[in-house]
């Protein structure tokens, strides 16, 4: 689990509030490699670029394990500086960088050698790798200052 509210003033995020309410022995549901927004892991072999923050580590670890030798996974994930070594071990092939105060800044710096949204990252990847927009799949999980997406 990634706890968004650690070290942040104010009320806990919805996910942290849920975690705080759990007790040993409580049953929870787990998600697979899919979502309600039609984001699916591709079964077709080929390179896979992943980008995200600490909230995506579990998803990318599952994807890397699920794909095995069928695809090369590369990309970048930003996490708190103390977590970098642990996350590097969890995400082989993915560059793990220390996050800054501005969410997404480290990811975009890595992508562009250049904010916080998926759109600038998608535009950079499309331009750098000459990819058609239809082959880029995105899944936003949260937005700073918003509850739920």
Short mmCIF file of N, CA and C in Angstrom, two decimals:
data_model
loop_
_atom_site.label_atom_id
_atom_site.label_comp_id
_atom_site.label_asym_id
_atom_site.label_seq_id
_atom_site.Cartn_x
_atom_site.Cartn_y
_atom_site.Cartn_z
N UNK A 1 0.83 -1.19 0.00
CA UNK A 1 0.00 0.00 0.00
C UNK A 1 0.87 1.24 0.00
N UNK A 2 0.42 2.27 -0.65
CA UNK A 2 1.10 3.56 -0.61
C UNK A 2 0.24 4.51 0.21
N UNK A 3 0.82 5.07 1.25
CA UNK A 3 0.08 5.98 2.13
C UNK A 3 0.35 7.42 1.69
N UNK A 4 -0.64 8.03 1.04
CA UNK A 4 -0.50 9.40 0.54
C UNK A 4 -0.37 10.42 1.65
N UNK A 5 -0.96 10.18 2.80
CA UNK A 5 -1.06 11.20 3.84
C UNK A 5 0.14 11.27 4.77
N UNK A 6 1.08 10.34 4.65
CA UNK A 6 2.22 10.35 5.56
C UNK A 6 3.00 11.65 5.38
N UNK A 7 3.19 12.37 6.47
CA UNK A 7 3.94 13.62 6.46
C UNK A 7 3.20 14.79 5.85
N UNK A 8 1.91 14.64 5.57
CA UNK A 8 1.12 15.71 4.98
C UNK A 8 0.13 16.22 6.02
N UNK A 9 0.08 17.55 6.18
CA UNK A 9 -0.86 18.13 7.13
C UNK A 9 -2.28 18.00 6.60
N UNK A 10 -3.22 17.93 7.52
CA UNK A 10 -4.63 17.86 7.14
C UNK A 10 -5.19 16.47 7.31
N UNK A 11 -6.44 16.30 6.89
CA UNK A 11 -7.08 14.98 7.05
C UNK A 11 -6.43 13.94 6.16
N UNK A 12 -6.56 12.67 6.52
CA UNK A 12 -5.96 11.61 5.70
C UNK A 12 -6.68 11.49 4.36
N UNK A 13 -5.97 10.96 3.38
CA UNK A 13 -6.59 10.69 2.09
C UNK A 13 -7.64 9.59 2.29
N UNK A 14 -8.58 9.42 1.33
CA UNK A 14 -9.57 8.35 1.48
C UNK A 14 -8.94 6.97 1.65
N UNK A 15 -7.87 6.71 0.90
CA UNK A 15 -7.20 5.41 1.01
C UNK A 15 -6.56 5.21 2.37
N UNK A 16 -5.94 6.26 2.90
CA UNK A 16 -5.32 6.16 4.22
C UNK A 16 -6.38 5.99 5.30
N UNK A 17 -7.50 6.67 5.16
CA UNK A 17 -8.59 6.51 6.14
C UNK A 17 -9.08 5.06 6.13
N UNK A 18 -9.18 4.47 4.94
CA UNK A 18 -9.60 3.07 4.83
C UNK A 18 -8.57 2.16 5.50
N UNK A 19 -7.27 2.40 5.20
CA UNK A 19 -6.22 1.59 5.82
C UNK A 19 -6.24 1.71 7.34
N UNK A 20 -6.43 2.92 7.84
CA UNK A 20 -6.46 3.14 9.29
C UNK A 20 -7.59 2.38 9.96
N UNK A 21 -8.65 2.10 9.22
CA UNK A 21 -9.79 1.38 9.78
C UNK A 21 -9.65 -0.14 9.74
N UNK A 22 -8.62 -0.64 9.08
CA UNK A 22 -8.43 -2.09 8.99
C UNK A 22 -7.84 -2.66 10.28
N UNK A 23 -8.21 -3.89 10.56
CA UNK A 23 -7.66 -4.60 11.71
C UNK A 23 -7.09 -5.93 11.23
N UNK A 24 -6.20 -6.50 11.99
CA UNK A 24 -5.63 -7.80 11.64
C UNK A 24 -6.77 -8.80 11.47
N UNK A 25 -6.74 -9.52 10.36
CA UNK A 25 -7.76 -10.52 10.08
C UNK A 25 -8.89 -10.00 9.19
N UNK A 26 -8.97 -8.69 8.96
CA UNK A 26 -9.99 -8.15 8.06
C UNK A 26 -9.74 -8.66 6.65
N UNK A 27 -10.82 -8.97 5.94
CA UNK A 27 -10.70 -9.40 4.55
C UNK A 27 -10.78 -8.18 3.65
N UNK A 28 -9.94 -8.16 2.62
CA UNK A 28 -9.95 -7.08 1.64
C UNK A 28 -9.95 -7.67 0.25
N UNK A 29 -10.43 -6.91 -0.71
CA UNK A 29 -10.42 -7.34 -2.11
C UNK A 29 -9.17 -6.82 -2.77
N UNK A 30 -8.64 -7.59 -3.71
CA UNK A 30 -7.46 -7.17 -4.46
C UNK A 30 -7.85 -6.96 -5.91
N UNK A 31 -7.19 -6.01 -6.58
CA UNK A 31 -7.46 -5.75 -7.99
C UNK A 31 -6.47 -6.50 -8.85
N UNK A 32 -6.89 -6.83 -10.04
CA UNK A 32 -6.01 -7.46 -11.01
C UNK A 32 -5.41 -6.42 -11.93
N UNK A 33 -4.86 -6.84 -13.05
CA UNK A 33 -4.24 -5.94 -14.01
C UNK A 33 -5.29 -5.37 -14.97
N UNK A 34 -6.31 -4.76 -14.42
CA UNK A 34 -7.35 -4.16 -15.23
C UNK A 34 -8.05 -3.09 -14.42
N UNK A 35 -8.87 -2.30 -15.06
CA UNK A 35 -9.60 -1.26 -14.36
C UNK A 35 -10.89 -0.97 -15.10
N UNK A 36 -11.70 -0.11 -14.50
CA UNK A 36 -12.98 0.22 -15.12
C UNK A 36 -12.83 1.15 -16.31
N UNK A 37 -11.67 1.71 -16.53
CA UNK A 37 -11.47 2.64 -17.65
C UNK A 37 -10.87 1.93 -18.86
N UNK A 38 -11.04 0.64 -18.97
CA UNK A 38 -10.56 -0.15 -20.11
C UNK A 38 -9.04 -0.20 -20.22
N UNK A 39 -8.34 0.04 -19.14
CA UNK A 39 -6.88 -0.10 -19.12
C UNK A 39 -6.58 -1.57 -18.88
N UNK A 40 -5.92 -2.22 -19.81
CA UNK A 40 -5.64 -3.65 -19.70
C UNK A 40 -4.18 -3.91 -20.04
N UNK A 41 -3.60 -4.88 -19.38
CA UNK A 41 -2.26 -5.33 -19.75
C UNK A 41 -2.36 -6.02 -21.11
N UNK A 42 -1.48 -5.66 -22.02
CA UNK A 42 -1.49 -6.26 -23.35
C UNK A 42 -0.82 -7.61 -23.32
N UNK A 43 -1.39 -8.56 -24.01
CA UNK A 43 -0.77 -9.87 -24.09
C UNK A 43 0.16 -9.98 -25.29
N UNK A 44 0.17 -8.97 -26.14
CA UNK A 44 1.02 -8.98 -27.32
C UNK A 44 2.44 -8.62 -26.89
N UNK A 45 3.43 -9.43 -27.28
CA UNK A 45 4.81 -9.12 -26.91
C UNK A 45 5.25 -7.77 -27.49
N UNK A 46 6.12 -7.11 -26.80
CA UNK A 46 6.66 -5.85 -27.26
C UNK A 46 7.08 -5.01 -26.08
N UNK A 47 7.80 -3.92 -26.36
CA UNK A 47 8.26 -3.09 -25.25
C UNK A 47 7.08 -2.40 -24.55
N UNK A 48 7.23 -2.21 -23.25
CA UNK A 48 6.21 -1.56 -22.45
C UNK A 48 6.89 -0.45 -21.66
N UNK A 49 6.39 0.78 -21.81
CA UNK A 49 6.91 1.92 -21.07
C UNK A 49 5.96 2.20 -19.91
N UNK A 50 6.49 2.25 -18.70
CA UNK A 50 5.67 2.55 -17.53
C UNK A 50 6.19 3.82 -16.86
N UNK A 51 5.30 4.61 -16.33
CA UNK A 51 5.66 5.83 -15.61
C UNK A 51 4.69 5.98 -14.45
N UNK A 52 5.17 6.54 -13.36
CA UNK A 52 4.26 6.77 -12.25
C UNK A 52 4.98 7.20 -11.00
N UNK A 53 4.21 7.17 -9.91
CA UNK A 53 4.75 7.51 -8.60
C UNK A 53 4.67 6.28 -7.72
N UNK A 54 4.85 6.47 -6.42
CA UNK A 54 4.85 5.35 -5.50
C UNK A 54 3.57 4.54 -5.49
N UNK A 55 2.46 5.15 -5.91
CA UNK A 55 1.19 4.43 -5.92
C UNK A 55 1.14 3.37 -7.02
N UNK A 56 2.04 3.45 -8.00
CA UNK A 56 2.01 2.52 -9.12
C UNK A 56 2.99 1.36 -8.99
N UNK A 57 3.80 1.35 -7.93
CA UNK A 57 4.84 0.33 -7.77
C UNK A 57 4.24 -1.08 -7.78
N UNK A 58 3.18 -1.30 -7.04
CA UNK A 58 2.55 -2.62 -7.00
C UNK A 58 2.02 -3.05 -8.35
N UNK A 59 1.40 -2.12 -9.07
CA UNK A 59 0.88 -2.42 -10.40
C UNK A 59 2.00 -2.79 -11.36
N UNK A 60 3.08 -1.98 -11.38
CA UNK A 60 4.18 -2.27 -12.31
C UNK A 60 4.92 -3.55 -11.92
N UNK A 61 5.04 -3.82 -10.63
CA UNK A 61 5.67 -5.08 -10.20
C UNK A 61 4.84 -6.26 -10.70
N UNK A 62 3.54 -6.17 -10.57
CA UNK A 62 2.66 -7.25 -11.05
C UNK A 62 2.76 -7.40 -12.56
N UNK A 63 2.78 -6.27 -13.27
CA UNK A 63 2.87 -6.32 -14.73
C UNK A 63 4.19 -6.95 -15.18
N UNK A 64 5.29 -6.56 -14.56
CA UNK A 64 6.61 -7.12 -14.91
C UNK A 64 6.61 -8.63 -14.68
N UNK A 65 6.08 -9.07 -13.57
CA UNK A 65 6.03 -10.51 -13.27
C UNK A 65 5.11 -11.24 -14.23
N UNK A 66 3.97 -10.64 -14.57
CA UNK A 66 2.99 -11.27 -15.47
C UNK A 66 3.56 -11.40 -16.88
N UNK A 67 4.26 -10.35 -17.35
CA UNK A 67 4.81 -10.38 -18.70
C UNK A 67 6.00 -11.33 -18.82
N UNK A 68 6.79 -11.46 -17.76
CA UNK A 68 7.96 -12.34 -17.82
C UNK A 68 8.88 -11.97 -18.96
N UNK A 69 9.23 -12.95 -19.79
CA UNK A 69 10.15 -12.73 -20.91
C UNK A 69 9.44 -12.26 -22.18
N UNK A 70 8.11 -12.10 -22.13
CA UNK A 70 7.37 -11.72 -23.34
C UNK A 70 7.58 -10.27 -23.75
N UNK A 71 8.02 -9.42 -22.83
CA UNK A 71 8.18 -8.01 -23.17
C UNK A 71 9.27 -7.38 -22.31
N UNK A 72 9.89 -6.35 -22.86
CA UNK A 72 10.86 -5.57 -22.11
C UNK A 72 10.11 -4.40 -21.48
N UNK A 73 10.19 -4.28 -20.17
CA UNK A 73 9.54 -3.19 -19.46
C UNK A 73 10.59 -2.16 -19.10
N UNK A 74 10.33 -0.91 -19.44
CA UNK A 74 11.23 0.18 -19.09
C UNK A 74 10.38 1.38 -18.69
N UNK A 75 11.02 2.39 -18.17
CA UNK A 75 10.29 3.59 -17.79
C UNK A 75 10.85 4.20 -16.53
N UNK A 76 10.02 4.96 -15.84
CA UNK A 76 10.46 5.70 -14.66
C UNK A 76 9.34 5.76 -13.62
N UNK A 77 9.74 5.65 -12.37
CA UNK A 77 8.83 5.79 -11.24
C UNK A 77 9.50 6.70 -10.22
N UNK A 78 8.75 7.66 -9.68
CA UNK A 78 9.31 8.52 -8.64
C UNK A 78 8.74 8.12 -7.29
N UNK A 79 9.63 8.03 -6.30
CA UNK A 79 9.25 7.63 -4.94
C UNK A 79 10.05 8.48 -3.95
N UNK A 80 9.65 8.49 -2.68
CA UNK A 80 10.48 9.20 -1.69
C UNK A 80 11.90 8.67 -1.71
N UNK A 81 12.87 9.56 -1.53
CA UNK A 81 14.30 9.20 -1.63
C UNK A 81 14.67 7.96 -0.82
N UNK A 82 14.19 7.80 0.43
CA UNK A 82 14.59 6.61 1.19
C UNK A 82 14.08 5.29 0.58
N UNK A 83 13.03 5.36 -0.27
CA UNK A 83 12.44 4.16 -0.85
C UNK A 83 13.10 3.72 -2.16
N UNK A 84 13.96 4.56 -2.73
CA UNK A 84 14.54 4.27 -4.05
C UNK A 84 15.20 2.89 -4.11
N UNK A 85 16.09 2.51 -3.17
CA UNK A 85 16.75 1.20 -3.29
C UNK A 85 15.77 0.01 -3.26
N UNK A 86 14.77 0.09 -2.41
CA UNK A 86 13.79 -1.01 -2.30
C UNK A 86 12.98 -1.12 -3.58
N UNK A 87 12.54 0.01 -4.10
CA UNK A 87 11.72 -0.01 -5.31
C UNK A 87 12.55 -0.45 -6.52
N UNK A 88 13.82 -0.08 -6.58
CA UNK A 88 14.69 -0.55 -7.67
C UNK A 88 14.71 -2.07 -7.72
N UNK A 89 14.73 -2.71 -6.57
CA UNK A 89 14.74 -4.17 -6.52
C UNK A 89 13.40 -4.76 -6.99
N UNK A 90 12.31 -4.02 -6.78
CA UNK A 90 10.98 -4.50 -7.17
C UNK A 90 10.69 -4.30 -8.65
N UNK A 91 11.37 -3.34 -9.28
CA UNK A 91 11.04 -2.97 -10.66
C UNK A 91 12.26 -3.06 -11.58
N UNK A 92 12.72 -4.27 -11.89
CA UNK A 92 13.88 -4.40 -12.78
C UNK A 92 13.57 -3.80 -14.15
N UNK A 93 14.52 -3.03 -14.67
CA UNK A 93 14.35 -2.39 -15.97
C UNK A 93 13.73 -1.01 -15.91
N UNK A 94 13.22 -0.64 -14.75
CA UNK A 94 12.57 0.66 -14.58
C UNK A 94 13.50 1.57 -13.80
N UNK A 95 13.68 2.79 -14.27
CA UNK A 95 14.48 3.78 -13.55
C UNK A 95 13.66 4.29 -12.36
N UNK A 96 14.25 4.28 -11.19
CA UNK A 96 13.55 4.75 -9.99
C UNK A 96 14.26 6.01 -9.53
N UNK A 97 13.51 7.12 -9.46
CA UNK A 97 14.09 8.41 -9.11
C UNK A 97 13.43 8.97 -7.85
N UNK A 98 14.18 9.81 -7.14
CA UNK A 98 13.64 10.44 -5.93
C UNK A 98 12.66 11.54 -6.32
N UNK A 99 11.52 11.55 -5.65
CA UNK A 99 10.51 12.56 -5.94
C UNK A 99 10.91 13.91 -5.36
N UNK A 100 10.33 14.96 -5.91
CA UNK A 100 10.51 16.31 -5.40
C UNK A 100 9.21 16.75 -4.73
N UNK A 101 9.15 17.98 -4.30
CA UNK A 101 7.92 18.49 -3.68
C UNK A 101 6.78 18.58 -4.68
N UNK A 102 7.09 18.75 -5.96
CA UNK A 102 6.06 18.86 -6.99
C UNK A 102 5.78 17.48 -7.60
N UNK A 103 4.58 16.93 -7.38
CA UNK A 103 4.28 15.60 -7.94
C UNK A 103 4.47 15.56 -9.45
N UNK A 104 5.13 14.53 -9.93
CA UNK A 104 5.34 14.33 -11.36
C UNK A 104 6.58 15.00 -11.92
N UNK A 105 7.17 15.90 -11.18
CA UNK A 105 8.31 16.66 -11.69
C UNK A 105 9.49 15.76 -12.04
N UNK A 106 9.81 14.80 -11.20
CA UNK A 106 10.94 13.91 -11.47
C UNK A 106 10.69 13.02 -12.68
N UNK A 107 9.45 12.57 -12.84
CA UNK A 107 9.10 11.74 -14.01
C UNK A 107 9.25 12.55 -15.28
N UNK A 108 8.69 13.76 -15.30
CA UNK A 108 8.78 14.58 -16.50
C UNK A 108 10.22 15.00 -16.78
N UNK A 109 11.01 15.26 -15.75
CA UNK A 109 12.42 15.58 -15.97
C UNK A 109 13.14 14.41 -16.62
N UNK A 110 12.83 13.21 -16.15
CA UNK A 110 13.45 12.02 -16.72
C UNK A 110 13.03 11.84 -18.18
N UNK A 111 11.75 12.03 -18.47
CA UNK A 111 11.25 11.85 -19.83
C UNK A 111 11.78 12.92 -20.78
N UNK A 112 11.83 14.16 -20.30
CA UNK A 112 12.14 15.26 -21.19
C UNK A 112 13.54 15.80 -21.02
N UNK A 113 14.20 15.38 -19.99
CA UNK A 113 15.44 16.03 -19.54
C UNK A 113 15.00 17.48 -19.32
N UNK A 114 13.22 17.71 -19.19
CA UNK A 114 12.57 19.02 -19.07
C UNK A 114 12.21 19.37 -17.62
N UNK A 115 4.77 19.83 -15.32
CA UNK A 115 4.02 19.48 -14.36
C UNK A 115 3.48 18.27 -13.77
N UNK A 116 2.66 18.07 -13.94
CA UNK A 116 2.09 17.04 -13.07
C UNK A 116 1.02 16.22 -13.78
N UNK A 117 0.81 16.39 -15.04
CA UNK A 117 -0.30 15.70 -15.68
C UNK A 117 0.18 14.62 -16.63
N UNK A 118 -0.71 13.74 -16.98
CA UNK A 118 -0.42 12.67 -17.92
C UNK A 118 -0.23 13.24 -19.33
N UNK A 119 -0.97 14.28 -19.68
CA UNK A 119 -0.92 14.82 -21.03
C UNK A 119 0.48 15.26 -21.46
N UNK A 120 1.21 16.05 -20.65
CA UNK A 120 2.56 16.41 -21.08
C UNK A 120 3.46 15.17 -21.24
N UNK A 121 3.31 14.19 -20.37
CA UNK A 121 4.12 12.98 -20.47
C UNK A 121 3.78 12.23 -21.75
N UNK A 122 2.49 12.12 -22.07
CA UNK A 122 2.08 11.43 -23.29
C UNK A 122 2.63 12.15 -24.52
N UNK A 123 2.56 13.48 -24.53
CA UNK A 123 3.08 14.25 -25.66
C UNK A 123 4.58 14.05 -25.83
N UNK A 124 5.31 14.03 -24.73
CA UNK A 124 6.76 13.82 -24.80
C UNK A 124 7.10 12.44 -25.34
N UNK A 125 6.40 11.42 -24.85
CA UNK A 125 6.66 10.06 -25.31
C UNK A 125 6.30 9.91 -26.79
N UNK A 126 5.18 10.50 -27.20
CA UNK A 126 4.77 10.42 -28.62
C UNK A 126 5.83 11.06 -29.51
N UNK A 127 6.31 12.23 -29.11
CA UNK A 127 7.31 12.93 -29.92
C UNK A 127 8.65 12.20 -29.94
N UNK A 128 9.09 11.73 -28.76
CA UNK A 128 10.41 11.10 -28.66
C UNK A 128 10.45 9.78 -29.42
N UNK A 129 9.39 8.98 -29.36
CA UNK A 129 9.41 7.64 -29.93
C UNK A 129 8.55 7.51 -31.19
N UNK A 130 8.01 8.64 -31.69
CA UNK A 130 7.18 8.64 -32.89
C UNK A 130 6.06 7.60 -32.81
N UNK A 131 5.33 7.67 -31.71
CA UNK A 131 4.24 6.72 -31.48
C UNK A 131 2.89 7.36 -31.79
N UNK A 132 1.99 6.56 -32.34
CA UNK A 132 0.62 7.03 -32.54
C UNK A 132 -0.10 7.02 -31.20
N UNK A 133 -0.94 7.98 -30.98
CA UNK A 133 -1.65 8.12 -29.70
C UNK A 133 -2.44 6.86 -29.34
N UNK A 134 -2.88 6.08 -30.32
CA UNK A 134 -3.70 4.89 -30.03
C UNK A 134 -2.92 3.77 -29.36
N UNK A 135 -1.57 3.81 -29.40
CA UNK A 135 -0.79 2.75 -28.77
C UNK A 135 -0.31 3.13 -27.37
N UNK A 136 -0.73 4.31 -26.90
CA UNK A 136 -0.35 4.75 -25.56
C UNK A 136 -1.58 4.64 -24.66
N UNK A 137 -1.47 3.82 -23.64
CA UNK A 137 -2.55 3.61 -22.69
C UNK A 137 -2.20 4.30 -21.39
N UNK A 138 -3.13 5.07 -20.86
CA UNK A 138 -2.88 5.76 -19.59
C UNK A 138 -3.98 5.40 -18.60
N UNK A 139 -3.64 5.49 -17.33
CA UNK A 139 -4.61 5.23 -16.27
C UNK A 139 -4.30 6.15 -15.10
N UNK A 140 -5.00 7.28 -15.00
CA UNK A 140 -4.77 8.13 -13.84
C UNK A 140 -5.38 7.49 -12.59
N UNK A 141 -4.64 7.55 -11.50
CA UNK A 141 -5.12 7.00 -10.25
C UNK A 141 -5.59 8.08 -9.29
N UNK A 142 -4.97 9.24 -9.37
CA UNK A 142 -5.34 10.32 -8.47
C UNK A 142 -4.81 11.62 -9.03
N UNK A 143 -5.34 12.71 -8.53
CA UNK A 143 -4.87 14.05 -8.91
C UNK A 143 -4.71 14.85 -7.63
N UNK A 144 -3.61 15.57 -7.52
CA UNK A 144 -3.34 16.35 -6.31
C UNK A 144 -4.50 17.29 -6.04
N UNK A 145 -4.99 17.23 -4.79
CA UNK A 145 -6.08 18.11 -4.36
C UNK A 145 -7.46 17.59 -4.67
N UNK A 146 -7.59 16.44 -5.32
CA UNK A 146 -8.90 15.89 -5.65
C UNK A 146 -9.12 14.59 -4.91
N UNK A 147 -10.37 14.31 -4.60
CA UNK A 147 -10.74 13.04 -3.98
C UNK A 147 -11.45 12.22 -5.03
N UNK A 148 -10.89 11.10 -5.40
CA UNK A 148 -11.50 10.22 -6.40
C UNK A 148 -11.33 10.75 -7.81
N UNK A 149 -11.34 9.84 -8.79
CA UNK A 149 -11.27 10.22 -10.20
C UNK A 149 -12.41 9.58 -10.95
#
